[in-house]
Amino acid sequence: MSSTVNPAKIVLECQKIGFSKLVQRQFVEMDRCCDGRKVSITCFHPIEPVIVCGFNQVILLSAADWCVPLSEWKQKKIKFEFNSLFQIGSLRWNINGSRLAAGCNEVKEHTDWIETLFWSPFKEHWFTSCHILLDNVMIWNSFCSDTKRPCEIFAKVCVVEWVSTDKLAIRFSNGLIEIRQINEIEPTLTSKIIKQYKSQPKLLVSIWSKESIEPAYSLKTDSECSAIAWRPSVKTPSGVRITVARKALENFTLACGLKDGSILIWNPLEKDKAKMQISLSIAGISQSYKFFEYYTFRPKYNWPKQLDPNIQVPLSKYTRWTHVMDAYGLF
């Protein structure tokens, strides 16, 4: 085992002044080798100081506390049902960290190559997988005692999101968006289409409602949006219905990663136009990095108590996490 530390200073600038401050922070990048093993993908545990990583096997790194240096984290190999795992394409924990799914190449019992996994935030044992070669999405029940076969949807799928305990939103490459309801009563999991939408032009970010076939809110952008994240809902106040809380201003903040490398923070319910849209750019990043494939709002409980929750961005070329801004309290 070995590790190296590379200091890096990231300066982030706001294109609009007056509603967000310049953020300067010193970051330290640490590399660690796991006994010479190749690592192609990594994934943080949603709660505990645990990282899983792998290429043709899964390695678990753990520590007693988040403040422990990465070089001192303990290492352990994880055994799966299959004795020999081929190249791993994806690793994902479920919402509470009680289950870990690994998508592999050449596991011929189900699929040849699982590229992406999406755990349900509503049912800890359900997840979907996307197939990079067969252009399909499969819906799984991870209970070991469950004999139900997975539900399979054949089409070129771009994005899959769970929207309720038994409903999925699926966007296809032709621009079609479907809401599907999952039925787990039958021996084989099945799905049925309950709503369809036609997506908007590439330079338009839209928010949809199941009550209408037209977008509820839309925002024109200067560059194509390649990644989007909805800020996690704050705690619902006592006595307030969940349907009301979902429409509250503080639960309606989105972050949009554009292909030109900029990041747009948008809240369509904000009446103050200066706060409705906040455009950010990352200074000092070369043009080759300016394509965001994925980013997220990091849940508050994942951080040591002295740190604030924030938006983070991995630069796709090196999948490096970068602090963007302190989002809580901004809107």
C-alpha atoms as one frame of an Amber mdcrd trajectory, in Angstrom:
protein
   0.000   0.000   0.000   1.274   3.481  -0.833  -0.138   6.977  -1.018   0.868
  10.376  -2.392  -0.423  13.831  -1.567  -0.771  16.636  -4.125  -1.886  20.079
  -2.897  -4.196  21.954  -5.270  -5.843  25.351  -4.906  -9.242  25.758  -6.560
 -10.605  29.263  -7.098 -14.271  29.587  -7.994 -15.823  32.747  -9.390 -19.396
  33.963  -9.756 -20.267  35.638 -13.040 -22.867  37.753 -11.244 -21.945  39.794
  -8.181 -24.124  40.630  -5.200 -25.808  37.358  -4.233 -22.932  34.960  -3.723
 -19.385  35.476  -2.540 -16.121  34.401  -4.121 -15.098  31.032  -2.703 -11.451
  30.184  -2.089 -10.429  26.939  -0.445  -7.265  24.900  -0.172  -7.716  21.257
  -1.173  -5.415  18.280  -0.824  -5.589  15.461  -3.346  -4.399  12.057  -2.105
  -3.724   8.976  -4.221  -3.654   5.499  -2.724  -2.659   2.172  -4.272  -4.440
  -0.934  -3.025  -1.624  -3.504  -2.971  -0.947  -3.007  -6.661  -4.512  -3.824
  -7.713  -6.115  -1.943 -10.584  -8.961   0.394  -9.640 -11.484   1.542 -12.244
 -14.343   2.815 -10.080 -14.935   3.997  -6.512 -17.983   4.770  -4.392 -18.437
   6.380  -0.950 -20.745   4.836   1.625 -23.737   7.198   2.155 -23.214   7.432
   5.936 -20.072   5.737   7.278 -16.383   6.482   6.480 -16.198   3.654   3.957
 -15.063   3.554   0.314 -15.466   0.631  -2.076 -13.326   0.393  -5.188 -12.544
  -2.227  -7.772 -11.613  -3.441 -11.232 -11.927  -7.242 -11.269 -12.572  -7.483
  -7.533 -14.092  -5.211  -4.893 -11.921  -3.698  -2.158 -13.379  -1.990   0.911
 -11.478   0.811   2.654 -12.752   1.871   6.078 -11.820   4.077   9.011 -13.143
   4.841  12.478 -13.668   8.501  11.551 -13.721  10.751   8.463 -10.719  12.677
   9.808  -8.394   9.639   9.566  -5.880  10.096   6.672  -6.675   7.929   3.648
  -3.285   6.219   3.898  -4.343   4.775   7.279  -7.733   3.377   6.210  -8.053
  -0.392   6.654  -8.355  -2.563   3.545 -10.544  -5.643   3.044 -11.653  -7.686
   0.040 -15.420  -8.163  -0.430 -16.719 -11.542  -1.600 -19.791 -11.628  -3.841
 -22.034 -14.504  -4.893 -19.889 -15.077  -7.968 -16.447 -16.429  -7.085 -14.779
 -14.619  -9.965 -15.844 -11.086 -10.905 -14.915  -9.760 -14.322 -14.282  -6.087
 -15.026 -16.544  -3.976 -12.810 -18.511  -1.245 -14.573 -20.388   0.242 -11.616
 -20.597   0.183  -7.822 -23.506   1.668  -5.867 -24.724   1.615  -2.259 -28.429
   1.766  -1.555 -29.857   4.782   0.278 -29.017   3.613   3.808 -25.813   1.758
   2.954 -27.146  -1.683   3.879 -26.643  -3.161   0.381 -23.967  -2.822  -2.292
 -24.553  -3.650  -5.966 -21.722  -4.304  -8.430 -22.327  -4.270 -12.179 -19.852
  -6.455 -14.060 -18.747  -7.489 -17.523 -19.431 -11.038 -18.806 -21.710 -12.105
 -15.940 -23.793 -14.093 -18.392 -26.508 -15.136 -15.962 -28.240 -11.793 -16.549
 -26.416  -9.309 -18.780 -23.072  -8.928 -20.489 -22.248  -5.419 -19.260 -23.982
  -3.312 -16.591 -22.853   0.285 -16.915 -25.066   2.165 -14.443 -27.028   1.295
 -11.297 -29.823   3.347  -9.699 -31.027   2.341  -6.221 -34.535   3.371  -5.210
 -34.553   6.031  -2.443 -37.985   4.736  -1.372 -37.440   0.949  -1.190 -33.987
  -0.111  -0.051 -34.108  -3.458  -1.919 -35.058  -2.179  -5.406 -32.630  -0.923
  -8.041 -32.382  -0.531 -11.801 -29.470  -1.252 -14.128 -28.671   0.085 -17.596
 -27.013  -2.100 -20.221 -24.361  -0.395 -22.343 -24.600  -2.831 -25.284 -28.161
  -4.162 -25.340 -29.778  -0.716 -24.878 -32.084  -1.717 -22.064 -32.956  -1.028
 -18.456 -33.666  -3.796 -15.935 -35.517  -3.474 -12.611 -34.315  -5.727  -9.798
 -35.431  -6.849  -6.346 -32.301  -7.517  -4.288 -33.920  -9.630  -1.560 -32.009
 -12.923  -1.653 -35.160 -14.934  -0.882 -37.114 -13.265  -3.675 -37.582 -15.436
  -6.773 -39.182 -12.750  -8.955 -37.496 -12.242 -12.298 -36.297  -8.730 -13.188
 -38.442  -6.465 -15.346 -36.732  -5.564 -18.624 -37.401  -2.522 -20.838 -35.800
  -2.618 -24.300 -34.926   0.830 -25.664 -31.946   3.171 -25.741 -32.183   4.668
 -22.263 -30.312   7.836 -21.264 -31.502   8.529 -17.709 -33.440   6.594 -15.055
 -34.821   8.150 -11.850 -37.067   6.747  -9.121 -39.927   9.202  -8.440 -41.947
   7.190  -5.875 -42.056   3.748  -4.234 -43.286   2.041  -7.413 -42.714   4.574
 -10.225 -39.771   5.286 -12.519 -39.048   8.214 -14.823 -37.108   7.094 -17.914
 -35.682   9.336 -20.626 -34.881   7.721 -23.983 -32.396   8.834 -26.634 -35.210
   9.980 -28.951 -36.272  12.604 -26.389 -39.267  10.687 -25.035 -39.836  10.673
 -21.262 -41.966   7.953 -19.661 -43.324   7.457 -16.149 -43.671   3.713 -15.514
 -45.363   1.935 -12.624 -43.802  -1.279 -11.316 -45.947  -4.266 -10.339 -44.276
  -6.773  -7.992 -47.318  -8.971  -7.325 -46.732 -11.287 -10.287 -43.872 -13.858
 -10.335 -42.149 -11.645 -12.898 -41.784  -7.932 -12.184 -43.739  -5.937 -14.775
 -44.140  -2.265 -15.652 -46.792  -0.189 -17.384 -46.651   3.304 -18.890 -48.795
   5.803 -16.986 -47.462   9.060 -18.492 -45.430  10.203 -21.498 -43.715  13.513
 -22.242 -41.744  14.846 -25.187 -38.563  16.521 -23.981 -37.684  20.093 -24.903
 -34.788  21.438 -27.043 -31.252  20.852 -25.778 -30.772  24.468 -24.645 -33.795
  24.326 -22.371 -33.941  23.015 -18.787 -37.486  21.962 -17.855 -39.333  20.891
 -14.704 -42.267  18.553 -15.297 -45.392  17.694 -13.338 -47.474  14.531 -13.625
 -50.578  16.727 -13.838 -49.643  18.140 -17.267 -47.953  17.072 -20.500 -46.280
  20.503 -20.748 -43.358  21.622 -18.552 -44.316  23.447 -15.359 -41.159  25.597
 -15.560 -38.516  26.084 -18.259 -35.228  27.946 -18.462 -33.254  28.720 -21.610
 -29.506  28.159 -21.276 -26.505  29.338 -23.302 -25.057  25.825 -23.503 -26.466
  22.297 -23.457 -27.177  20.922 -19.979 -25.278  17.642 -19.538 -25.970  17.040
 -15.825 -28.603  18.138 -13.347 -29.155  17.713  -9.607 -32.162  18.600  -7.464
 -31.261  19.823  -3.981 -32.417  17.351  -1.300 -35.585  18.454   0.472 -35.175
  20.050   3.860 -36.998  18.521   6.820 -40.757  18.919   6.562 -42.020  21.135
   9.433 -44.387  19.532  11.924 -47.996  19.744  10.795 -47.124  20.575   7.168
 -48.349  18.161   4.523 -45.653  16.603   2.349 -47.418  17.807  -0.822 -47.133
  21.378   0.466 -43.504  20.962   1.539 -42.510  19.721  -1.919 -43.706  23.007
  -3.424 -41.848  25.156  -0.896 -39.182  27.581  -2.101 -36.378  25.904  -0.134
 -37.117  22.536  -1.783 -36.999  23.823  -5.351 -33.303  24.492  -6.016 -31.606
  22.851  -9.004 -27.989  22.828 -10.182 -27.381  22.477 -13.929 -23.962  21.546
 -15.320 -23.505  22.963 -18.824 -21.181  21.626 -21.508 -19.276  24.925 -21.639
 -18.047  24.213 -18.103 -20.320  26.643 -16.272 -22.782  25.729 -13.525 -26.226
  27.273 -13.230 -28.086  27.340  -9.897 -31.799  27.829 -10.572 -34.865  28.203
  -8.357 -37.990  29.024 -10.421 -40.008  29.860  -7.276 -37.592  32.580  -6.163
 -39.261  35.991  -6.629 -35.995  37.912  -6.339 -34.605  37.785  -9.889 -31.068
  38.274  -8.587 -31.363  34.994  -6.670 -33.464  33.037  -9.187 -30.407  32.275
 -11.327 -26.795  32.089 -10.179 -24.141  31.344 -12.790 -20.774  29.956 -11.692
 -17.535  29.221 -13.503 -14.439  27.385 -12.293 -11.318  29.454 -12.851  -8.074
  27.788 -13.879  -9.653  24.719 -15.486  -8.513  23.975 -19.038 -11.025  23.650
 -21.858 -10.525  19.867 -22.042 -12.145  19.502 -18.607 -15.217  21.590 -19.349
 -17.779  18.861 -19.674 -19.685  17.794 -16.601 -21.031  14.242 -16.715 -22.320
  14.143 -13.153 -22.478  16.103  -9.946 -24.524  16.111  -6.800 -25.578  17.862
  -3.632 -23.703  16.028  -0.909 -26.024  15.054   1.994 -25.256  16.913   5.200
 -24.758  13.784   7.293 -21.880  12.633   5.075 -19.582  15.377   6.377 -17.714
  15.833   9.648 -19.658  18.187  11.895 -17.311  21.125  11.347 -17.858  21.153
   7.565 -20.766  22.623   5.635 -22.826  20.733   3.037 -22.086  21.841  -0.494
 -22.344  21.087  -4.162 -19.478  19.003  -5.499 -18.343  18.412  -9.061 -16.102
  15.626 -10.379 -14.174  16.769 -13.459 -14.940  13.985 -15.887 -11.405  13.483
 -17.201 -10.012  12.503 -13.794 -13.278  12.114 -11.846 -11.952  14.527  -9.219
 -14.373  16.069  -6.710 -14.302  19.882  -6.618 -16.054  22.167  -4.141 -18.307
  24.615  -5.961 -20.221  26.633  -3.401 -21.925  26.572  -0.024 -25.542  26.123
  -1.091 -27.494  25.874   2.143 -28.904  29.215   3.200 -28.342  30.682  -0.263
 -32.030  30.662  -1.195
